[in-house]
Amino acid sequence: MMNKYAIIPKPFSIQYGNGNFQCSGIPKIAPSVFQNEADVFAAQVKKTFGENVFAAECCISLAKMETSADEKTGAESYRLEILPGEIKLAAQTDTGIFRGLQTLRQLVLSGYCDGTLTIPCGVIEDKPCFAWRGLMLDCSRHFFSVDFIKNLLDALSLQHISIFHWHLTDDQGWRLPVDQYPLLTEIGSKRCDHRLGGRVSGEGFYTKDQIREIVSYAALRHIEVVPEVDLPGHASSVLAAYPGLGCTGGPYRVEDRYGIFEDVLCAGNDDIFPLAEAVFDSLAELFPSKYVHIGGDEVRFSRWKECPKCQKRLTELGLENPAQMQSWITARLAQMLRDRGRVTIGWDEILENTEKFPLPEDVIVMSWRGQEGGSHAVSLGCRTIMSPQSEGCYLDYRHINKPEEIGRLGIGTIAKGYNMNPVTPQMNETEASLVMGGQGNFWSEVIYACKLAEYMIFPRICAISEALWSDNKSKDLEDFGKRLVVHQERLDKLGLLQYKGVLE
Ligand code: ACM
Ligand code: ZN
């Protein structure tokens, strides 16, 4: 009874009623101001069940609800009422309507069988705890097709994921077109794979039209696309295209190995800044999001120690060590983005070596090496997003500790992701208010086919979505596990490849 609906993420409140809503077919949505949301719902239903499943009647109605005082989460709140003869959905915003329709989509996926839809009567009132509920997809190590990404966005929207963090550049491939720097894609998007006898592989970049297509496809699903361009490290693909931007001058290659590489952008070379300006112009043109992720992780400083240009820069800036040049670069990049009306996000390394150039307060820290970076950030008054590798947010880790499983570097069980709380016990109320939410990160080093990514992402992202949407005070892994069994049948109907083993 408790779990009749088996919705993931668990709604704020459910009150079950008597009887069932029943319909011969999947009901249509009555015309309203929420036409976009209704159209996406219909397209998603059609994609799963085919053209001919819709009932003649329109017995789903959408209505606007009064605005509540709860600004943080009110925009996504909704009230879904399942009655014997009709389904009523009300929300304050189109996003709230969309989230409510996704909950209904879950009930339809479970309740539609042999031409009849049956849903137990009840009322669901729902709202999220955190607004930032994301998935990061690494499209450098593996180049994911536009179709795959669109299908993924449809699957993610089912669990109210709100952010698609698009990792567009790394050592192994540059995927973003930049008009003034054509070699970034001409050279930087192709890697010569020495493991394949030197064949060109991992090839591709997204055209501007494809990027716009994905951004608008996501927007219709109330998912914001946040691009990442990793600077000044993880830059082999940039250096292969423009060797003059490295400390040694090369030669460089788009990497086919995995790891962290010594060659990074030369901090002493003024030419790295016009490149960054051009990259940010391209991002500003293509991505409406106010956020841009600049990476900043795992920068090696060995070349900066040796390079005469970097040493000159260090002296001019009066710095004590080469590492402090990263915080100088971060501050400059953040200003460039501010000039374009954008807010900077960086991995938690941007908190380090900031003695001379403090991290600007408007910069957001994405905490990945545990939650310490995020805790540190909020203590400085910066906002944070939690994606700790130690707490089940790294979806490239193995699901469980078995050599048969795909994955690398560590173990990230479903239970870990479920138990993640982006607010740590040490944070005070002000600090907690600076936690925007969290996300799962999917790195694609070991992926050679898009389909395998589904197995790594699902169902872990469902657990993470619950950790971010639902109340962290009433966690119950056993209850989640029971709902997950039902939910995975829904994901099967979407045709996703999923891990189906133990939770921990
Ligand atoms: C990271 O995993 N290097 C952010
Ligand atoms: Zn240098």
XYZ file of C-alpha atoms and ligand atoms in Angstrom:
509
model
C 0.000 0.000 0.000
C 2.789 2.395 1.014
C 4.442 1.845 -2.333
C 1.528 1.583 -4.726
C 2.905 4.274 -6.993
C 6.606 3.379 -6.552
C 7.708 6.759 -7.842
C 11.391 7.733 -8.035
C 12.389 10.244 -6.773
C 10.066 9.811 -3.806
C 7.441 12.576 -3.795
C 7.029 15.007 -0.901
C 3.602 13.581 -0.050
C 1.208 10.929 -1.337
C -2.344 10.326 -0.190
C -3.920 7.269 -1.684
C -7.667 7.338 -2.422
C -10.203 4.676 -3.302
C -10.552 2.943 -6.628
C -8.702 3.447 -9.869
C -8.534 5.759 -12.801
C -9.192 3.612 -15.841
C -9.120 4.379 -19.524
C -9.070 2.350 -22.711
C -5.856 3.860 -24.008
C -3.628 6.625 -22.728
C -5.708 9.771 -22.267
C -4.918 12.947 -24.137
C -4.158 16.213 -22.393
C -6.813 18.909 -22.736
C -5.667 22.113 -24.479
C -4.118 24.653 -22.096
C -1.383 27.263 -21.867
C 1.048 24.387 -21.254
C 1.049 23.145 -24.859
C 4.834 22.551 -25.037
C 4.773 20.345 -21.968
C 1.735 18.438 -23.241
C 3.418 17.920 -26.623
C 6.614 16.516 -25.053
C 4.573 14.174 -22.845
C 2.673 12.921 -25.906
C 5.920 12.492 -27.878
C 7.517 10.540 -25.037
C 4.472 8.275 -24.684
C 4.442 7.732 -28.442
C 8.151 6.914 -28.496
C 7.609 4.132 -25.957
C 4.208 2.736 -26.876
C 3.705 3.707 -30.524
C 1.229 5.886 -32.395
C -2.025 4.171 -31.625
C -2.218 4.112 -27.869
C -4.081 7.351 -27.263
C -7.671 7.305 -26.038
C -10.239 9.500 -27.762
C -11.038 11.442 -24.580
C -8.981 14.272 -23.123
C -9.171 13.457 -19.457
C -5.916 14.970 -18.278
C -6.262 18.646 -17.393
C -3.452 21.090 -16.646
C -3.986 24.189 -14.527
C -2.011 27.075 -13.129
C -1.681 27.159 -9.348
C -1.199 30.209 -7.127
C 2.439 31.187 -6.577
C 3.749 30.120 -3.202
C 6.240 31.933 -0.995
C 8.739 29.104 -1.324
C 10.831 30.567 -4.116
C 13.649 28.042 -4.013
C 11.615 25.004 -4.916
C 8.152 26.418 -5.653
C 8.923 26.779 -9.338
C 9.087 23.014 -9.708
C 6.296 22.056 -7.334
C 3.122 20.395 -8.590
C -0.056 18.712 -7.413
C -1.203 15.616 -9.287
C -4.658 14.263 -8.579
C -5.743 10.881 -9.892
C -9.538 10.554 -9.715
C -11.782 7.761 -11.004
C -12.712 9.660 -14.173
C -9.986 12.248 -14.640
C -6.432 13.286 -13.909
C -5.759 16.836 -12.773
C -2.351 18.414 -12.644
C -1.681 21.881 -11.263
C 1.566 23.823 -10.849
C 2.833 27.373 -10.484
C 5.025 27.216 -13.570
C 5.495 25.324 -16.810
C 8.462 23.543 -15.173
C 6.203 22.361 -12.343
C 3.713 21.086 -14.921
C 6.505 19.267 -16.737
C 7.759 17.610 -13.542
C 4.198 16.535 -12.704
C 3.773 15.077 -16.185
C 6.950 13.044 -15.697
C 5.549 11.575 -12.488
C 2.404 10.764 -14.452
C 4.611 9.251 -17.181
C 6.014 6.876 -14.551
C 2.486 5.850 -13.589
C 1.585 5.380 -17.252
C 4.700 3.267 -17.878
C 3.628 0.988 -15.034
C -0.134 1.143 -15.565
C -0.608 0.707 -19.299
C -1.159 -2.881 -20.319
C -2.992 -4.504 -23.219
C -4.716 -1.308 -24.304
C -5.903 -0.266 -20.847
C -4.436 2.256 -18.481
C -5.074 1.681 -14.784
C -3.739 4.014 -12.088
C -4.750 3.841 -8.424
C -6.519 6.992 -7.230
C -4.609 9.394 -5.039
C -3.068 12.826 -4.665
C 0.623 13.567 -5.014
C 2.001 16.874 -3.784
C 5.598 17.331 -4.688
C 8.546 19.704 -4.698
C 12.320 19.274 -4.777
C 14.834 19.918 -2.014
C 17.579 21.038 -4.422
C 17.239 22.822 -7.754
C 20.520 21.498 -9.229
C 20.022 17.823 -10.022
C 22.476 17.010 -12.748
C 24.206 14.497 -14.914
C 27.604 15.158 -16.465
C 28.398 13.364 -19.726
C 32.014 13.192 -20.907
C 31.807 13.493 -24.692
C 35.578 13.799 -25.151
C 36.796 10.329 -24.179
C 33.840 8.880 -26.041
C 31.980 10.880 -28.658
C 28.268 10.429 -27.989
C 25.870 10.833 -30.898
C 23.136 13.468 -30.966
C 20.484 10.734 -31.036
C 21.970 9.066 -27.981
C 22.001 12.339 -26.061
C 18.384 13.100 -26.984
C 17.262 9.669 -25.876
C 19.253 10.096 -22.659
C 17.562 13.451 -21.993
C 14.166 11.781 -22.321
C 15.245 9.086 -19.875
C 16.735 11.596 -17.414
C 13.639 13.775 -17.463
C 11.643 10.849 -16.055
C 13.489 11.305 -12.723
C 13.270 15.122 -12.750
C 16.923 15.673 -13.659
C 17.255 19.440 -14.210
C 20.838 19.889 -15.478
C 22.776 18.330 -18.352
C 26.457 19.157 -17.751
C 28.079 18.692 -21.126
C 31.821 17.944 -20.837
C 32.868 19.055 -24.312
C 36.654 19.113 -24.217
C 39.480 17.084 -22.754
C 42.855 15.632 -23.676
C 41.214 13.012 -25.885
C 39.050 15.259 -28.057
C 37.691 18.779 -28.563
C 33.995 18.764 -29.521
C 32.999 22.445 -29.673
C 33.177 24.573 -32.857
C 34.941 27.914 -32.373
C 34.905 30.152 -35.474
C 38.230 31.930 -34.957
C 40.066 28.706 -34.050
C 38.996 26.149 -36.683
C 41.846 23.743 -35.887
C 40.293 23.012 -32.485
C 37.770 20.852 -34.294
C 39.747 20.095 -37.471
C 42.673 18.639 -35.533
C 41.534 18.544 -31.905
C 38.458 16.377 -32.498
C 40.376 13.450 -34.034
C 42.653 11.072 -32.260
C 45.110 8.716 -33.762
C 44.620 5.591 -31.708
C 47.925 3.761 -31.235
C 46.065 0.897 -29.617
C 44.387 0.373 -32.981
C 47.583 0.437 -35.015
C 47.421 4.214 -35.399
C 43.945 4.370 -36.918
C 41.976 7.582 -36.497
C 39.198 7.010 -33.972
C 37.150 8.826 -31.386
C 36.436 11.305 -34.084
C 33.873 14.013 -34.157
C 32.565 17.307 -32.969
C 29.104 18.792 -32.630
C 28.103 21.337 -35.260
C 26.503 24.558 -34.098
C 23.154 23.326 -35.373
C 23.509 20.053 -33.473
C 24.349 21.931 -30.287
C 21.302 24.176 -30.735
C 19.184 21.091 -31.388
C 20.316 19.466 -28.139
C 19.942 22.662 -26.121
C 16.383 23.175 -27.322
C 15.484 19.488 -26.957
C 16.689 19.700 -23.356
C 14.930 23.021 -22.734
C 11.613 21.519 -23.823
C 12.241 18.873 -21.168
C 13.046 21.604 -18.612
C 16.679 20.530 -18.498
C 19.327 23.253 -18.619
C 22.451 22.471 -20.621
C 25.619 23.698 -18.902
C 28.712 23.451 -21.123
C 32.186 22.668 -19.829
C 35.444 23.555 -21.504
C 38.361 22.289 -19.423
C 41.126 24.916 -18.956
C 44.079 25.237 -18.476
C 44.777 21.510 -17.962
C 43.335 18.498 -19.807
C 44.391 20.476 -22.865
C 46.184 17.984 -25.154
C 43.543 18.449 -27.851
C 44.053 22.245 -27.794
C 47.818 21.867 -27.890
C 47.690 19.418 -30.785
C 45.762 22.060 -32.730
C 47.760 25.109 -31.549
C 51.173 23.895 -30.293
C 52.334 27.472 -29.689
C 50.029 27.628 -26.674
C 52.061 25.034 -24.741
C 55.195 25.692 -22.712
C 57.489 23.481 -24.821
C 55.999 24.110 -28.252
C 55.329 20.421 -28.738
C 54.989 18.259 -30.661
C 51.682 17.318 -29.072
C 48.948 14.875 -29.990
C 45.286 14.394 -29.164
C 45.765 11.770 -26.492
C 44.709 8.177 -26.940
C 45.979 7.252 -23.486
C 44.076 7.963 -20.300
C 45.512 9.738 -17.330
C 46.738 13.177 -16.371
C 49.255 14.804 -18.675
C 52.064 17.227 -17.919
C 51.411 19.501 -20.900
C 48.908 22.248 -20.147
C 48.302 25.746 -21.545
C 51.327 28.012 -20.978
C 50.479 30.493 -18.216
C 53.168 32.828 -19.559
C 51.714 33.024 -23.059
C 49.283 35.934 -23.527
C 47.776 34.133 -26.536
C 45.857 31.723 -24.304
C 43.463 34.545 -23.383
C 42.235 35.450 -26.897
C 41.611 31.706 -27.337
C 39.559 31.648 -24.134
C 37.662 34.773 -25.287
C 36.808 33.089 -28.589
C 35.738 29.881 -26.856
C 33.506 31.828 -24.473
C 32.012 33.788 -27.387
C 31.085 30.483 -28.973
C 29.581 29.198 -25.711
C 27.662 32.453 -25.184
C 26.282 32.201 -28.714
C 25.166 28.582 -28.397
C 24.190 28.093 -24.753
C 21.527 30.229 -23.070
C 22.472 28.939 -19.589
C 23.921 31.546 -17.277
C 26.501 28.981 -16.130
C 29.747 28.011 -17.857
C 32.036 25.345 -16.389
C 35.733 26.074 -16.929
C 37.095 22.787 -15.576
C 40.310 23.610 -13.723
C 40.875 20.079 -12.414
C 44.128 18.144 -12.248
C 46.403 20.861 -13.637
C 50.028 19.747 -13.568
C 52.532 22.495 -12.800
C 55.780 20.800 -13.931
C 55.969 22.636 -17.271
C 55.234 25.999 -15.625
C 58.222 25.400 -13.312
C 60.583 24.950 -16.248
C 59.180 27.393 -18.788
C 60.930 30.793 -19.125
C 57.681 32.539 -20.127
C 55.888 31.115 -17.104
C 58.793 32.121 -14.830
C 58.630 35.660 -16.197
C 54.902 35.786 -15.520
C 55.395 34.443 -12.005
C 57.922 37.178 -11.232
C 55.742 39.924 -12.742
C 52.782 38.816 -10.647
C 54.927 38.518 -7.517
C 53.878 34.922 -6.922
C 55.535 32.389 -4.657
C 55.062 29.305 -6.801
C 53.813 28.294 -10.265
C 50.598 26.785 -8.884
C 49.408 30.249 -7.902
C 49.198 31.105 -11.601
C 46.157 28.849 -11.870
C 44.197 31.075 -9.491
C 45.279 34.085 -11.555
C 43.968 32.349 -14.695
C 40.728 31.349 -12.944
C 40.087 34.958 -11.913
C 40.712 36.170 -15.476
C 38.430 33.548 -17.018
C 35.710 34.343 -14.469
C 35.925 38.024 -15.430
C 35.631 37.181 -19.138
C 32.516 35.182 -18.386
C 31.136 37.924 -16.137
C 31.588 40.313 -19.093
C 29.366 37.948 -21.072
C 26.730 37.790 -18.320
C 27.782 34.277 -17.291
C 28.624 32.692 -13.950
C 31.715 30.495 -13.656
C 31.755 26.963 -12.277
C 35.009 25.065 -11.679
C 36.158 21.773 -10.172
C 37.274 22.030 -6.539
C 40.964 22.499 -7.390
C 40.126 26.167 -8.078
C 40.004 26.614 -4.278
C 43.727 25.908 -4.048
C 46.768 28.182 -4.326
C 44.545 31.226 -3.958
C 46.780 33.119 -1.511
C 47.459 35.944 -4.003
C 44.354 35.657 -6.183
C 41.401 34.682 -4.001
C 38.549 32.810 -5.620
C 35.922 35.401 -6.637
C 32.785 35.022 -4.503
C 30.455 34.579 -7.470
C 32.354 31.493 -8.706
C 30.683 28.143 -8.005
C 32.770 25.192 -6.830
C 31.925 21.698 -8.031
C 33.113 19.363 -5.302
C 34.408 16.031 -6.626
C 37.280 14.932 -4.365
C 34.860 14.220 -1.540
C 32.652 16.898 -0.039
C 35.491 18.861 1.582
C 35.845 21.228 -1.382
C 32.158 22.069 -1.229
C 32.313 22.625 2.529
C 35.330 24.874 2.085
C 33.610 26.820 -0.700
C 30.497 27.606 1.337
C 32.658 28.651 4.290
C 34.103 31.294 1.925
C 30.631 32.401 0.844
C 30.815 30.679 -2.563
C 28.079 28.404 -3.841
C 28.736 24.725 -4.401
C 27.461 21.687 -6.278
C 28.279 18.291 -4.790
C 29.439 15.408 -6.979
C 31.762 13.523 -4.624
C 33.473 10.512 -6.144
C 33.579 8.940 -2.668
C 29.784 9.162 -2.229
C 28.458 7.329 -5.258
C 28.424 10.269 -7.692
C 31.066 8.854 -10.062
C 29.204 6.775 -12.574
C 32.383 5.541 -14.263
C 33.150 3.555 -11.102
C 32.070 -0.085 -10.933
C 28.586 -0.698 -9.522
C 29.959 -3.314 -7.144
C 33.304 -4.856 -6.370
C 33.392 -7.576 -9.004
C 35.903 -7.908 -11.803
C 33.064 -8.785 -14.183
C 31.674 -5.268 -13.913
C 32.607 -2.454 -16.309
C 34.212 0.581 -14.741
C 37.436 1.932 -13.380
C 39.187 3.515 -10.413
C 36.652 2.716 -7.704
C 33.304 1.330 -6.568
C 30.187 3.495 -6.444
C 27.168 1.516 -5.334
C 23.557 2.530 -5.846
C 23.251 2.701 -2.046
C 26.116 5.206 -1.837
C 24.490 7.515 -4.340
C 21.161 7.159 -2.563
C 22.722 8.043 0.785
C 24.593 11.080 -0.513
C 23.530 14.294 1.187
C 24.849 17.437 -0.490
C 24.565 19.290 2.816
C 27.137 18.017 5.299
C 26.488 17.877 9.075
C 29.163 20.519 9.706
C 27.478 23.222 7.625
C 25.518 25.965 9.358
C 22.268 27.280 7.899
C 23.880 30.039 5.835
C 26.423 27.612 4.426
C 23.732 25.038 3.663
C 21.801 27.670 1.711
C 24.811 27.959 -0.643
C 24.542 24.291 -1.662
C 22.782 24.303 -5.026
C 22.458 20.520 -5.212
C 24.515 17.800 -6.789
C 25.039 15.547 -9.756
C 26.358 12.289 -11.098
C 29.448 12.462 -13.307
C 29.862 10.021 -16.121
C 33.421 9.828 -17.475
C 33.740 7.722 -20.594
C 37.308 6.400 -20.678
C 36.254 2.756 -20.798
C 33.263 3.249 -23.053
C 33.597 2.260 -26.688
C 29.883 2.232 -27.523
C 27.168 4.664 -26.391
C 24.946 1.832 -25.191
C 27.403 0.840 -22.458
C 27.013 4.274 -20.910
C 23.381 3.486 -20.124
C 24.483 0.528 -18.030
C 26.759 2.778 -15.978
C 24.258 5.622 -15.608
C 21.141 3.582 -14.821
C 19.878 3.096 -12.259
C 22.499 5.014 -10.264
C 21.236 8.341 -11.522
C 17.801 7.395 -10.138
C 19.323 7.032 -6.666
C 21.140 10.345 -7.035
C 17.980 12.059 -8.246
C 16.206 10.886 -5.091
C 19.094 12.131 -2.908
C 18.626 15.572 -4.477
C 14.876 15.829 -4.948
C 13.525 14.076 -1.842
C 13.815 14.864 1.834
C 17.192 13.725 3.118
C 15.828 13.258 6.650
C 13.682 10.258 5.853
C 15.971 8.013 3.863
C 15.021 4.361 3.707
C 17.180 2.226 1.426
C 14.894 -0.796 1.699
C 11.885 1.237 0.601
C 13.939 2.734 -2.248
C 15.000 -0.748 -3.330
C 11.370 -1.904 -3.532
C 10.391 1.096 -5.623
C 13.458 0.606 -7.787
C 12.305 -2.871 -8.838
C 9.137 -1.299 -10.264
C 11.018 1.660 -11.681
C 13.514 -0.526 -13.520
C 10.613 -2.162 -15.352
C 9.747 1.337 -16.593
C 13.322 1.903 -17.714
C 13.185 -1.451 -19.505
C 10.169 -0.190 -21.440
C 12.298 2.775 -22.526
C 14.780 0.251 -23.912
C 17.650 1.233 -21.633
C 20.498 -1.086 -20.776
C 20.703 -1.160 -16.973
C 22.638 -2.683 -14.115
C 20.256 -4.911 -12.157
C 22.369 -6.288 -9.338
C 22.477 -5.625 -5.613
C 22.262 -2.110 -4.194
C 25.444 -2.406 -2.138
C 37.512 15.088 -12.298
O 37.017 13.995 -12.038
N 38.755 15.167 -12.762
C 36.775 16.314 -12.101
Zn 54.825 28.265 -19.965
